[in-house]
mmCIF file of C-alpha atoms in Angstrom:
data_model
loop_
_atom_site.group_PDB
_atom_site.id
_atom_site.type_symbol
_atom_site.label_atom_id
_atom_site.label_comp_id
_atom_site.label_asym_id
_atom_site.label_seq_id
_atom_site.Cartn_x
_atom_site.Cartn_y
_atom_site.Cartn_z
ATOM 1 C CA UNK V 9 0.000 0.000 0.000
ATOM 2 C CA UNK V 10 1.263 3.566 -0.475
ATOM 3 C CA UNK V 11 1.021 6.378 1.617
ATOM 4 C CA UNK V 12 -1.757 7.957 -0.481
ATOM 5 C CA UNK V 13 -4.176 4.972 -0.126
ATOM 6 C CA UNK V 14 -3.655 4.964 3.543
ATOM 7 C CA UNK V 15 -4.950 7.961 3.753
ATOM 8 C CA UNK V 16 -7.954 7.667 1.489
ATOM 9 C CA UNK V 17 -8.648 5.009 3.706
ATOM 10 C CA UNK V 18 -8.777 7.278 6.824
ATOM 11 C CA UNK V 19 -11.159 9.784 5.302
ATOM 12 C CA UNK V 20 -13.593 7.715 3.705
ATOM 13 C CA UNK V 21 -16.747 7.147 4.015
ATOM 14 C CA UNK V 22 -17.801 4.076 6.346
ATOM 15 C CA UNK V 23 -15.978 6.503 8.500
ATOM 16 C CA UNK V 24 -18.279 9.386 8.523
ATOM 17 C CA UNK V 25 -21.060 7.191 8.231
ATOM 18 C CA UNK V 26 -20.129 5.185 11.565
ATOM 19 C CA UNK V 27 -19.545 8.922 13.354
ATOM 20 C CA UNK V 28 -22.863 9.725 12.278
ATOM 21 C CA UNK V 29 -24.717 6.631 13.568
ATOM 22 C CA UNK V 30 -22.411 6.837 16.598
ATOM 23 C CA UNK V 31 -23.830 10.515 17.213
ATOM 24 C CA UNK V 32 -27.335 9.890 16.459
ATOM 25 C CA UNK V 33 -27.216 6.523 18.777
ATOM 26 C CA UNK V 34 -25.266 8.976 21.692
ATOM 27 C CA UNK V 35 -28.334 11.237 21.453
ATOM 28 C CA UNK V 36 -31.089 8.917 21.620
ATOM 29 C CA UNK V 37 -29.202 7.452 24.634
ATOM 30 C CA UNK V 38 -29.092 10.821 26.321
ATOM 31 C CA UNK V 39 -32.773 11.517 25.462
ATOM 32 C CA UNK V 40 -33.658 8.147 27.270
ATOM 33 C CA UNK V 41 -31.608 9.171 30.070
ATOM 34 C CA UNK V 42 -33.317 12.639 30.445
ATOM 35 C CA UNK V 43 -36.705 11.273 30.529
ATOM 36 C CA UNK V 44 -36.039 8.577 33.105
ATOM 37 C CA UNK V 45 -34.796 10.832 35.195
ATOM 38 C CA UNK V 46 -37.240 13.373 34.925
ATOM 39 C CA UNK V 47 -39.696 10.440 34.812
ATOM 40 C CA UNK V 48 -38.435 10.040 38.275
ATOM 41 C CA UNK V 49 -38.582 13.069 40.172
ATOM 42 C CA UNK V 50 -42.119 13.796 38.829
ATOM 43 C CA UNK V 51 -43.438 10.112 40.538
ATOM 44 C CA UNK V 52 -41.151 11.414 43.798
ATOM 45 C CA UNK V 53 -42.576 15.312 43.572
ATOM 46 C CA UNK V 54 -46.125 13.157 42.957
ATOM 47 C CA UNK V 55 -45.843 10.978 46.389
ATOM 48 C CA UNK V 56 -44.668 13.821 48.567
ATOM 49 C CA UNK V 57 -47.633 16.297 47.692
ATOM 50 C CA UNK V 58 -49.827 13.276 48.575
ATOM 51 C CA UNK V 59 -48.628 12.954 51.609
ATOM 52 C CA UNK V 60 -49.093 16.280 52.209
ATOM 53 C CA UNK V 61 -52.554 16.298 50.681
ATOM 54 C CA UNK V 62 -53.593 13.145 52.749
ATOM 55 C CA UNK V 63 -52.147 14.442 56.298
ATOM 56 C CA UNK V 64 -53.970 17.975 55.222
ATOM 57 C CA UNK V 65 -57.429 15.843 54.759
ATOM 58 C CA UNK V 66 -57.355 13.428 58.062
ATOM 59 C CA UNK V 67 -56.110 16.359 60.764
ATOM 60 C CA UNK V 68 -59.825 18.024 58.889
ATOM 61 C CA UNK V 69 -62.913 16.926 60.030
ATOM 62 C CA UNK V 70 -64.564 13.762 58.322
ATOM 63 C CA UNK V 71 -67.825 13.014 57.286
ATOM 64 C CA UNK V 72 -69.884 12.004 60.815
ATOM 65 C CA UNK V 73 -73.215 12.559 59.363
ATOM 66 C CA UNK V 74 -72.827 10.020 56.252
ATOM 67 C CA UNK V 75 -75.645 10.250 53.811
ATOM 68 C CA UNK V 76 -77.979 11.894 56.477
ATOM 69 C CA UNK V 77 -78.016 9.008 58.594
ATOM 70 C CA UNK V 78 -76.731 10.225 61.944
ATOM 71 C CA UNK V 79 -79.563 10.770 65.029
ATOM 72 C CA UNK V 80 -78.729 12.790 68.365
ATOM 73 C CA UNK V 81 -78.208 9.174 69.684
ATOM 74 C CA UNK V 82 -75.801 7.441 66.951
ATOM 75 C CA UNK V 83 -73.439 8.515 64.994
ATOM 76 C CA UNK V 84 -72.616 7.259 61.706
ATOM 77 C CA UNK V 85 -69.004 8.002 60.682
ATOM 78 C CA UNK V 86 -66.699 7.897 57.586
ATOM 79 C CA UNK V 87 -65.203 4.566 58.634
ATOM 80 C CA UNK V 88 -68.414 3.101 59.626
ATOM 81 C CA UNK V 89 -69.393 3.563 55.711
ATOM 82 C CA UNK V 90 -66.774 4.635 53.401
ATOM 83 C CA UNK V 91 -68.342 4.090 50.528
ATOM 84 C CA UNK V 92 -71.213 6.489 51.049
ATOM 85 C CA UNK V 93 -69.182 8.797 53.296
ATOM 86 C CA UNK V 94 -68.120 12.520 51.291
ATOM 87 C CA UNK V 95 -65.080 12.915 53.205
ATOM 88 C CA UNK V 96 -62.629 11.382 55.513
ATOM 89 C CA UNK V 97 -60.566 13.209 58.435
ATOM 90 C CA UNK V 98 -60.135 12.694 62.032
ATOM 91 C CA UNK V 99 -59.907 16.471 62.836
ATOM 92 C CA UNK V 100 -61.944 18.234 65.694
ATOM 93 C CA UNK V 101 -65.163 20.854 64.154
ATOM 94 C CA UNK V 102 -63.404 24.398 64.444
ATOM 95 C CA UNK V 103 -59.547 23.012 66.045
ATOM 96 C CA UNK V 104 -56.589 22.770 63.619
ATOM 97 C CA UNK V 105 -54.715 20.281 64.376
ATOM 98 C CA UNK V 106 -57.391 18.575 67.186
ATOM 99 C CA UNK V 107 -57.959 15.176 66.879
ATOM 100 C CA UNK V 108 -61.606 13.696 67.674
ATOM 101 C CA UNK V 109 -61.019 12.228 71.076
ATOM 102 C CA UNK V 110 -63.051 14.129 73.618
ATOM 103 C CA UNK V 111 -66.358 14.116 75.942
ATOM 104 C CA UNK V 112 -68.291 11.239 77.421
ATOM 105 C CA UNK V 113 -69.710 8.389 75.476
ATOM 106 C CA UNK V 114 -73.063 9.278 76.629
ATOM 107 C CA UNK V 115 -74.306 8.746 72.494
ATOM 108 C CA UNK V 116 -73.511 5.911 70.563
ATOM 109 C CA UNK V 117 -70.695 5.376 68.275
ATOM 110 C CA UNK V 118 -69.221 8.837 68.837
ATOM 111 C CA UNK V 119 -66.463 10.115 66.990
ATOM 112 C CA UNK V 120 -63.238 9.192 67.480
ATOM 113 C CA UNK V 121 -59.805 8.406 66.357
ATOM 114 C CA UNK V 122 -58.830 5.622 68.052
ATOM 115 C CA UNK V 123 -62.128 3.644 66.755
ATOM 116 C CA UNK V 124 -61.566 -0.487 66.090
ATOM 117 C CA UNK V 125 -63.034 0.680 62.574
ATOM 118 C CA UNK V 126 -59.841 1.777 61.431
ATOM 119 C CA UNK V 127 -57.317 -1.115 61.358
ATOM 120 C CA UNK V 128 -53.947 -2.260 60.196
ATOM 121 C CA UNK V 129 -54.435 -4.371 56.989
ATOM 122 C CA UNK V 130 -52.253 -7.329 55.977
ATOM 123 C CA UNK V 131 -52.829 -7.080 51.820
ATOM 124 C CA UNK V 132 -53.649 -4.164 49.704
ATOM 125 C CA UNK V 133 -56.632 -6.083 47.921
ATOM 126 C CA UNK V 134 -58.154 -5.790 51.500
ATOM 127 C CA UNK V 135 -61.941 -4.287 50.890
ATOM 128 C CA UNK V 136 -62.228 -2.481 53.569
ATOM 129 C CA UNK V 137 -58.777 -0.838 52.469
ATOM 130 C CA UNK V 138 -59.588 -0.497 49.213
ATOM 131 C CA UNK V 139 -62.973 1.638 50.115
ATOM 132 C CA UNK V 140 -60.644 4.091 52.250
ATOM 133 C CA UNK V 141 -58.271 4.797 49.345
ATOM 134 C CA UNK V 142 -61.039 5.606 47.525
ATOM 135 C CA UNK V 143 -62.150 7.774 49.661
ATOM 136 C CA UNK V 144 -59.559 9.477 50.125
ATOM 137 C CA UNK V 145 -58.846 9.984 46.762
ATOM 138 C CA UNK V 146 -55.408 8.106 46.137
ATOM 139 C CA UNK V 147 -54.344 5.276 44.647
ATOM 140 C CA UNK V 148 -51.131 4.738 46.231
ATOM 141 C CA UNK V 149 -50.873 2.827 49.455
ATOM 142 C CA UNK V 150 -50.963 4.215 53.257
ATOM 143 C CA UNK V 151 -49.835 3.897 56.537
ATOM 144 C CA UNK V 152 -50.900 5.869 59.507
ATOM 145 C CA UNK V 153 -49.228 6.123 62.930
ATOM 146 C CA UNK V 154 -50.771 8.022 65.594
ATOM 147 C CA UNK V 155 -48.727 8.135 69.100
ATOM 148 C CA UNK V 156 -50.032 10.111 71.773
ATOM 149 C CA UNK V 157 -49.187 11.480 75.444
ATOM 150 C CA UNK V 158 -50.796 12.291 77.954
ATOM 151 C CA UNK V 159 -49.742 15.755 78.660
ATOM 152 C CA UNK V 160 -48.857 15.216 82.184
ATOM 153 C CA UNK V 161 -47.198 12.359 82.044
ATOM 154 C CA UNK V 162 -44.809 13.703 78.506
ATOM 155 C CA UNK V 163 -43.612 16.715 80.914
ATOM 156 C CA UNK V 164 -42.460 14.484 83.285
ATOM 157 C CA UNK V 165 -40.326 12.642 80.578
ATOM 158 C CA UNK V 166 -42.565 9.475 79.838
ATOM 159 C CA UNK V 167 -41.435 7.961 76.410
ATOM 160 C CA UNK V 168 -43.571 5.386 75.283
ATOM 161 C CA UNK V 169 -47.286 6.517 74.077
ATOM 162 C CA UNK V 170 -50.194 6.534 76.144
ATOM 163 C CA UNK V 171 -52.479 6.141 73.275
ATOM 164 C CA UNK V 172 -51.607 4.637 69.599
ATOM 165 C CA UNK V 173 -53.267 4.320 66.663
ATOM 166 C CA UNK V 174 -52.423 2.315 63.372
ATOM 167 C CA UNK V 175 -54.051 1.508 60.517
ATOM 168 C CA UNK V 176 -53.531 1.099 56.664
ATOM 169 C CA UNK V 177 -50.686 -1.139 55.163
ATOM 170 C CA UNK V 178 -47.575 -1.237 56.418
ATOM 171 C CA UNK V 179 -44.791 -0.373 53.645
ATOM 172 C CA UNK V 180 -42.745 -3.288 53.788
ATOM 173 C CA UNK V 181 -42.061 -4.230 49.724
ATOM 174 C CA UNK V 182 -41.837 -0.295 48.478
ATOM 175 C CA UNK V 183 -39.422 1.159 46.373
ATOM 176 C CA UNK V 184 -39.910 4.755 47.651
ATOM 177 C CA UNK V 185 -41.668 5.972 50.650
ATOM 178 C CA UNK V 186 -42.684 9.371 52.145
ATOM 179 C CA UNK V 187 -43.273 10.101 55.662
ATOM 180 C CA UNK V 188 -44.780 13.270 56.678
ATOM 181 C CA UNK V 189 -45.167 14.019 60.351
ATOM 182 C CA UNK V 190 -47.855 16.275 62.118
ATOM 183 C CA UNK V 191 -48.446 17.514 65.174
ATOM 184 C CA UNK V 192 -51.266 17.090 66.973
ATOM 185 C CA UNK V 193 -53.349 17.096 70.476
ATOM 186 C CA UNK V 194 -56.661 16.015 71.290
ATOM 187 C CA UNK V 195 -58.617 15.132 74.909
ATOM 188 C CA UNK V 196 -60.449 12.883 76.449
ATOM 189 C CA UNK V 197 -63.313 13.551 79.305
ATOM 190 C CA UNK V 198 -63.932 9.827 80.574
ATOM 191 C CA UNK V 199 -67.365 9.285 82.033
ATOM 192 C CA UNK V 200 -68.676 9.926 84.953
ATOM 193 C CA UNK V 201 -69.304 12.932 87.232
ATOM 194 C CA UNK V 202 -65.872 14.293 88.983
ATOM 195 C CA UNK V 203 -63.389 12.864 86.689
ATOM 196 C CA UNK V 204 -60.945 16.049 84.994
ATOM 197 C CA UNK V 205 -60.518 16.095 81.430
ATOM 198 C CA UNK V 206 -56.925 14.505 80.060
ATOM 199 C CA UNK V 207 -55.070 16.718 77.701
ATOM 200 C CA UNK V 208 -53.204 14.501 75.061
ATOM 201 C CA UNK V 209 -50.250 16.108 72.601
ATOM 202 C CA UNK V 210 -48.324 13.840 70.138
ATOM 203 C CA UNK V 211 -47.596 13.062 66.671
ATOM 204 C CA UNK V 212 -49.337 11.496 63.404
ATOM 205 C CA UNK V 213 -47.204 9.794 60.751
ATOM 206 C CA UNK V 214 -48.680 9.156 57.308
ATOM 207 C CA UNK V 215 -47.101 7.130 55.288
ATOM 208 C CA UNK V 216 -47.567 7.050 51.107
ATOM 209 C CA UNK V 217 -45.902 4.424 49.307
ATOM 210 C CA UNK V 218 -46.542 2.323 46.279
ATOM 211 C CA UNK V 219 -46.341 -1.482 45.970
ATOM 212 C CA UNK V 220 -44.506 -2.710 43.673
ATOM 213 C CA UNK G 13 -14.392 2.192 -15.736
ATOM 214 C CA UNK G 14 -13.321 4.453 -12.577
ATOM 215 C CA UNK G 15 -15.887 6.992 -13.802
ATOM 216 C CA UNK G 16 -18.864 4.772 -13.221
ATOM 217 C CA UNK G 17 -17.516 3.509 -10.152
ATOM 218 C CA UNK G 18 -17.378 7.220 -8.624
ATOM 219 C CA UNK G 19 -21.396 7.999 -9.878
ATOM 220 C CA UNK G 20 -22.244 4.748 -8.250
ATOM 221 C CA UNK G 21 -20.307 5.647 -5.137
ATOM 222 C CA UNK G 22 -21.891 9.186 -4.873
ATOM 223 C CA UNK G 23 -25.110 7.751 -5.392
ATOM 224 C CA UNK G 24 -24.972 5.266 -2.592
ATOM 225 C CA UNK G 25 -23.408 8.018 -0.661
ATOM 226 C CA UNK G 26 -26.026 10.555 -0.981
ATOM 227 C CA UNK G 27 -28.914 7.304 -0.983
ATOM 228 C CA UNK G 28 -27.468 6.685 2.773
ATOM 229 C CA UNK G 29 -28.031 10.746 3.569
ATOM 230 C CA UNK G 30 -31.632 10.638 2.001
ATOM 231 C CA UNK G 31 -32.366 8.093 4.196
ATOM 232 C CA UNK G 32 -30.631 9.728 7.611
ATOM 233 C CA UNK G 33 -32.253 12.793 6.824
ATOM 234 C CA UNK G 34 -35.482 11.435 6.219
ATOM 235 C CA UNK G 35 -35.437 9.241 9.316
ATOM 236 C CA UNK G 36 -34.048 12.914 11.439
ATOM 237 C CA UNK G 37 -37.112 14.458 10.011
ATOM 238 C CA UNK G 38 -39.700 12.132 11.057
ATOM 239 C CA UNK G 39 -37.662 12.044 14.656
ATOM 240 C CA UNK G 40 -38.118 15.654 14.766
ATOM 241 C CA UNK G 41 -41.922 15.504 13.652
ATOM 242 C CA UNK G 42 -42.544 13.730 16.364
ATOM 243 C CA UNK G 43 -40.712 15.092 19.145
ATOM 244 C CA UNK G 44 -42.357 18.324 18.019
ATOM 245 C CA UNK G 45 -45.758 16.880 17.974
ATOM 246 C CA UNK G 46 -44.386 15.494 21.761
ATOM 247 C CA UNK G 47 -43.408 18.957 22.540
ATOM 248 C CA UNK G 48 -46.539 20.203 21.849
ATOM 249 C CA UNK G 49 -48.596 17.693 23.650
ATOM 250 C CA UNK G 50 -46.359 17.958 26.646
ATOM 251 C CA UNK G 51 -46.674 21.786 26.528
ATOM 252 C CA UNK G 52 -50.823 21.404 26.988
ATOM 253 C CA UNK G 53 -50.167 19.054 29.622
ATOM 254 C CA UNK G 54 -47.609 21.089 31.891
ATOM 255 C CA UNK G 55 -50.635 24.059 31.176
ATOM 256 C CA UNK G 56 -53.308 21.989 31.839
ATOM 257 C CA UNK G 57 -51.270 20.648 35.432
ATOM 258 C CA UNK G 58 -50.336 24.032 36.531
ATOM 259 C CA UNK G 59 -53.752 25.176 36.353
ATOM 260 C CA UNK G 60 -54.971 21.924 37.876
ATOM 261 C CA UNK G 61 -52.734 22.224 40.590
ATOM 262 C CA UNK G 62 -53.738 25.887 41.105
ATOM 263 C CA UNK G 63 -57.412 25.239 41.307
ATOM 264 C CA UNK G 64 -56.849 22.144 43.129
ATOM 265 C CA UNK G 65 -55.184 23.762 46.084
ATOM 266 C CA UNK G 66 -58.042 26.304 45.946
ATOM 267 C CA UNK G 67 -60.433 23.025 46.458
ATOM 268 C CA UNK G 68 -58.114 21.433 48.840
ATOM 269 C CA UNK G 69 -57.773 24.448 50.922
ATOM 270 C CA UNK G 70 -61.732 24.542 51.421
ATOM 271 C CA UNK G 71 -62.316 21.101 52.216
ATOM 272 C CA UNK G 72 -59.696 20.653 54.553
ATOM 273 C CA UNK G 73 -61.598 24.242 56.451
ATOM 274 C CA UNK G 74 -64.502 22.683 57.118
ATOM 275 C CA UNK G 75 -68.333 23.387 56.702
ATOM 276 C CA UNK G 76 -68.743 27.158 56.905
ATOM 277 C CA UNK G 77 -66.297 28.252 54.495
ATOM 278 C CA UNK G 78 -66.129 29.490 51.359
ATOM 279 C CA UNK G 79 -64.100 30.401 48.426
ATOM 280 C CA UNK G 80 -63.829 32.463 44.960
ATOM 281 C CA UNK G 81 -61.510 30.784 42.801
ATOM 282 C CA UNK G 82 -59.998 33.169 39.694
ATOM 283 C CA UNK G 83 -59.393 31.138 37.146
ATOM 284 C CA UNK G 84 -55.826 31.222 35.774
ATOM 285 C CA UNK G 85 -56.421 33.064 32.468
ATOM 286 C CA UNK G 86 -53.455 31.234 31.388
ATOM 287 C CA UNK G 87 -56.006 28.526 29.979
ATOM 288 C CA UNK G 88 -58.805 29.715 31.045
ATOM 289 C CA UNK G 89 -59.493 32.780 28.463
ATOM 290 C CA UNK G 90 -62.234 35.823 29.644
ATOM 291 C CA UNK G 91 -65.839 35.775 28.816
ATOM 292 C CA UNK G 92 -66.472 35.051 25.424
ATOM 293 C CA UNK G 93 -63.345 34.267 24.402
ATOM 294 C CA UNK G 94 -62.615 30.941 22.987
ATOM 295 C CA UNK G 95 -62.611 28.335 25.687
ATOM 296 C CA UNK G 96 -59.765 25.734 25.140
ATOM 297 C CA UNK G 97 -60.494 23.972 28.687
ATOM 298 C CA UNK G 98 -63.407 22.584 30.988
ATOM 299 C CA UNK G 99 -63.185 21.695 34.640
ATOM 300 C CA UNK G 100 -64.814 18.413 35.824
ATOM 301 C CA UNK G 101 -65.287 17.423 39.009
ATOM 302 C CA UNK G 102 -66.148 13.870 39.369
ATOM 303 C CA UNK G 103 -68.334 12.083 42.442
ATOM 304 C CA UNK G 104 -65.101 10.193 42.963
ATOM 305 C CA UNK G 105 -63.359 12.800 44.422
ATOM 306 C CA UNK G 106 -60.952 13.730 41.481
ATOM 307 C CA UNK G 107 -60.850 16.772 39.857
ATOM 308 C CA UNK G 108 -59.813 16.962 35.596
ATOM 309 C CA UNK G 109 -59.254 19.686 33.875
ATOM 310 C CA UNK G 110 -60.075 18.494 29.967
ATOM 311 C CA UNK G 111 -58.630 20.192 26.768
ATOM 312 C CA UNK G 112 -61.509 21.304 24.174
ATOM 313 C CA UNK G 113 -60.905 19.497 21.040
ATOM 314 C CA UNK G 114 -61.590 22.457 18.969
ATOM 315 C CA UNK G 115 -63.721 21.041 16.433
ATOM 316 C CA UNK G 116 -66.260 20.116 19.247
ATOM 317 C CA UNK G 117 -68.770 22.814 20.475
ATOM 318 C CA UNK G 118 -69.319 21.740 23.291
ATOM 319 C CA UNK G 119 -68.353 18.709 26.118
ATOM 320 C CA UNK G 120 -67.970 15.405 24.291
ATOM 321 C CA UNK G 121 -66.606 11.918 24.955
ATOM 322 C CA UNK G 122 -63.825 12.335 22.238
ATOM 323 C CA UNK G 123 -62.500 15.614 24.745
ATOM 324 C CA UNK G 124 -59.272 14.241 25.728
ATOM 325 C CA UNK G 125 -58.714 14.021 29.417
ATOM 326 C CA UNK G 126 -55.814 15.963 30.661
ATOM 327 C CA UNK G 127 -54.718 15.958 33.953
ATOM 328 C CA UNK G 128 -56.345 14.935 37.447
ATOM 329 C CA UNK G 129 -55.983 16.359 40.484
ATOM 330 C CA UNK G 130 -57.462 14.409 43.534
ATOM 331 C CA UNK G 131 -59.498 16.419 46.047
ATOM 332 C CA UNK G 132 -60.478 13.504 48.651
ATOM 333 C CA UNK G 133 -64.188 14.887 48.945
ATOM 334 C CA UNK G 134 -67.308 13.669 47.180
ATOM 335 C CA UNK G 135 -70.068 15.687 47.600
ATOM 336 C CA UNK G 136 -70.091 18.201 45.100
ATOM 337 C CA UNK G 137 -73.340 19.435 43.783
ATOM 338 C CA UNK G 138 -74.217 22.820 41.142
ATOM 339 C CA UNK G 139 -75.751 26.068 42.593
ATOM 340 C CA UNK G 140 -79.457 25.336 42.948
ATOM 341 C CA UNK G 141 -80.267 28.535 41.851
ATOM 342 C CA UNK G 142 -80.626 28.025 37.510
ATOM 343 C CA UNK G 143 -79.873 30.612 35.358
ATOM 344 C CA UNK G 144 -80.696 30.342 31.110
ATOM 345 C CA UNK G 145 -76.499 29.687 30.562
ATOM 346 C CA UNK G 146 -75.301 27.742 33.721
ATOM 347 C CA UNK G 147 -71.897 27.724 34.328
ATOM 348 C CA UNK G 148 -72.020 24.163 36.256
ATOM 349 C CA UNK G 149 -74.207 21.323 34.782
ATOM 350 C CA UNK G 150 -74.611 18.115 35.738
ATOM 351 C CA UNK G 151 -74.158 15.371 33.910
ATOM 352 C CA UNK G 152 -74.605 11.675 35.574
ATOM 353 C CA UNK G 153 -72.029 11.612 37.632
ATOM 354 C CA UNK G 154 -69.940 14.501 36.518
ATOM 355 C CA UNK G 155 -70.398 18.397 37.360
ATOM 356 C CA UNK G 156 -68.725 20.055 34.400
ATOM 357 C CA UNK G 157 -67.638 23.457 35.031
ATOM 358 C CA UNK G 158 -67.498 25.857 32.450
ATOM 359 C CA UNK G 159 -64.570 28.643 33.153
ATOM 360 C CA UNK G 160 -65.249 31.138 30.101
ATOM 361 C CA UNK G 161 -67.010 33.296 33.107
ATOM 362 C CA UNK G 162 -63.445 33.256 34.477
ATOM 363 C CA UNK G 163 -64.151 32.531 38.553
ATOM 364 C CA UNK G 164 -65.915 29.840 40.401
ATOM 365 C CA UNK G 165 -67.403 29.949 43.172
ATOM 366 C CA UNK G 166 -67.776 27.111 45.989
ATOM 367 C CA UNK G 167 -69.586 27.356 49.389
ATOM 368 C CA UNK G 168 -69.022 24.022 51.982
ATOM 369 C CA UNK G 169 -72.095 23.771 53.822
ATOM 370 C CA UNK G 170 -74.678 20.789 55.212
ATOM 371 C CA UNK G 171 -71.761 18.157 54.362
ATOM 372 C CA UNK G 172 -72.137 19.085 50.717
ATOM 373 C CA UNK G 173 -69.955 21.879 48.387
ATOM 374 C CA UNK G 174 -72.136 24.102 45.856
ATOM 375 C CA UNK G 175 -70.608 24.972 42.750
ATOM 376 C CA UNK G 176 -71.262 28.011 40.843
#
């Protein structure tokens, strides 16, 4: 070979043609790269406001009146009947941040937070589950953790909670999960004539994950 | 001989360009046509989100509240200008704002939904009070909200929300 074909060789054209395809591979690969990533952030931005959203709804005041079917005598709440209720939330009428916990169970099925109704599920195809994500207007999964103290006993240093409250699904098989913390208070006047109302103060976690 | 080896040579050589710049274009058709979708839904979000927090804020108030809502005239043009999007409101709980498909007159299946916003409260019903061009109607289990008036109103009493 001579030193002129040699260099023909360099500068011909399988050359530019492989630069080309290498550049037009390089920049569908960075395309692809953009758009996971901003695929990404969007479903993290996405669970965050949720969380937000969903501790914003439950420290509100539910639905205790669903469809019109509440007397002076019984209550029927959001958790009794999900499916009919307009709105969930386990806030106090006219407190921010008061959780429905208070007065004597002179009428039945009062209000309340810390009601059996609302339970810790095992499995997300749970009905019962699946009515209160409906209601409360997600389709990602949730955990809630209330813990609270009695006010007394938390200024003398107690640790552990006086009353808890769980219920939804417990992340344990998510990819990404977002806590948001509130604080809240609530009290309870037990029954019976003589007996001082308790102050409670504490915290609510909610949880918003999604199952993979 | 070497003459009619160079024409075919520049002929394959400028066949292989054809065909990378016809394949670029059609990329670039279609990224635009992306573009442009994308752009309607990043409007149609931001004004979702904006209303929605409006919503969210007077749920989450309680009965007893109420709220004027100014439209974001972003998408939401002044009275009878052309109206590109309606508000729905759905007995689920969700809130969608829905793009117009301009050859339609008025609120059809073929509207394209556009984004959804999820309000957690289900009892939303239109202003009793019925004028001869209501701004809310309802439609099975749908309130659709026309915007071209450019506010809406909502009022949370008696467990339920009134639209107007």
């Amino acid at each position: 070979m001579t030193k002129n074909k040699k260099k023909g060789q360099y500068f011909s054209a399988d050359v530019l043609v492989a630069v080309v395809i290498f550049l037009f591979s390089f920049s569908v690969l960075l395309n692809y790269w953009h758009a996971i990533k901003s695929q990404s952030s969007a479903q993290k931005d996405f669970l965050y406001s949720e969380a937000i959203r969903l501790s914003e709804l439950l420290i509100s005041e539910g639905d205790y009146n669903v469809s019109g079917k509440s007397t002076k005598t019984n209550y029927v709440n959001w958790y009794d009947e999900p499916e009919s209720a307009a709105k969930a939330g386990l806030g106090a009428k006219g407190f921010k941040n008061k959780l429905v916990y208070e007065g004597s169970f002179t009428t039945a099925n009062r209000p309340t937070f810390n009601t059996p109704k609302l339970y810790l599920v095992n499995q997300k195809d749970d009905p019962y589950y699946k009515s209160l994500k409906a209601l409360f207007g997600t389709y990602l999964d949730f955990y809630v953790d209330i813990c609270l103290y009695n006010l007394a006993a938390f200024s003398s240093g107690q640790k552990s909670c006086n009353l808890k409250k769980e219920f939804g699904l417990k992340p344990t098989t998510a990819e990404d999960v977002f806590k948001v913390r509130r604080v809240v208070y609530s009290s309870f006047s037990p029954f019976g004539s003589g007996t001082s109302t308790q102050q409670y103060v504490g915290y609510m976690d909610i949880y918003i994950w999604q199952s993979k | 001989m070497k003459r009619a080896q160079i024409t075919a040579e520049i002929v394959a050589y400028v066949g292989f360009f054809l065909v990378f710049l016809i394949t670029l274009s059609f990329y670039l058709f279609n990224a635009f046509n992306t573009d442009l979708k994308n752009q309607q839904y990043l409007r149609a979000r931001g004004a979702a989100e904006q209303i929605g927090n409006y919503f969210l804020l007077l749920v989450n108030s309680g009965e007893g509240s109420s709220i004027n809502i100014t439209l974001p005239p972003s998408i939401f043009s002044s009275a009878g200008a052309k109206k590109d999007y309606y508000i729905l409101i759905s007995n689920n709980g969700w809130l969608y704002i829905v793009y117009k498909n301009p050859s339609g007159q008025t609120f059809s299946q073929e509207d394209e939904p556009m984004f959804s916003y999820p309000i957690g409260f289900k009892n939303f019903v239109c202003k009793s009070s019925s004028t001869l061009n209501p701004s809310c109607i309802k439609s099975s289990n749908i309130l659709i909200i026309d915007p071209s008036k450019g506010w809406v109103f909502l009022n949370y009493s008696s467990n339920k929300i009134e639209v107007e």
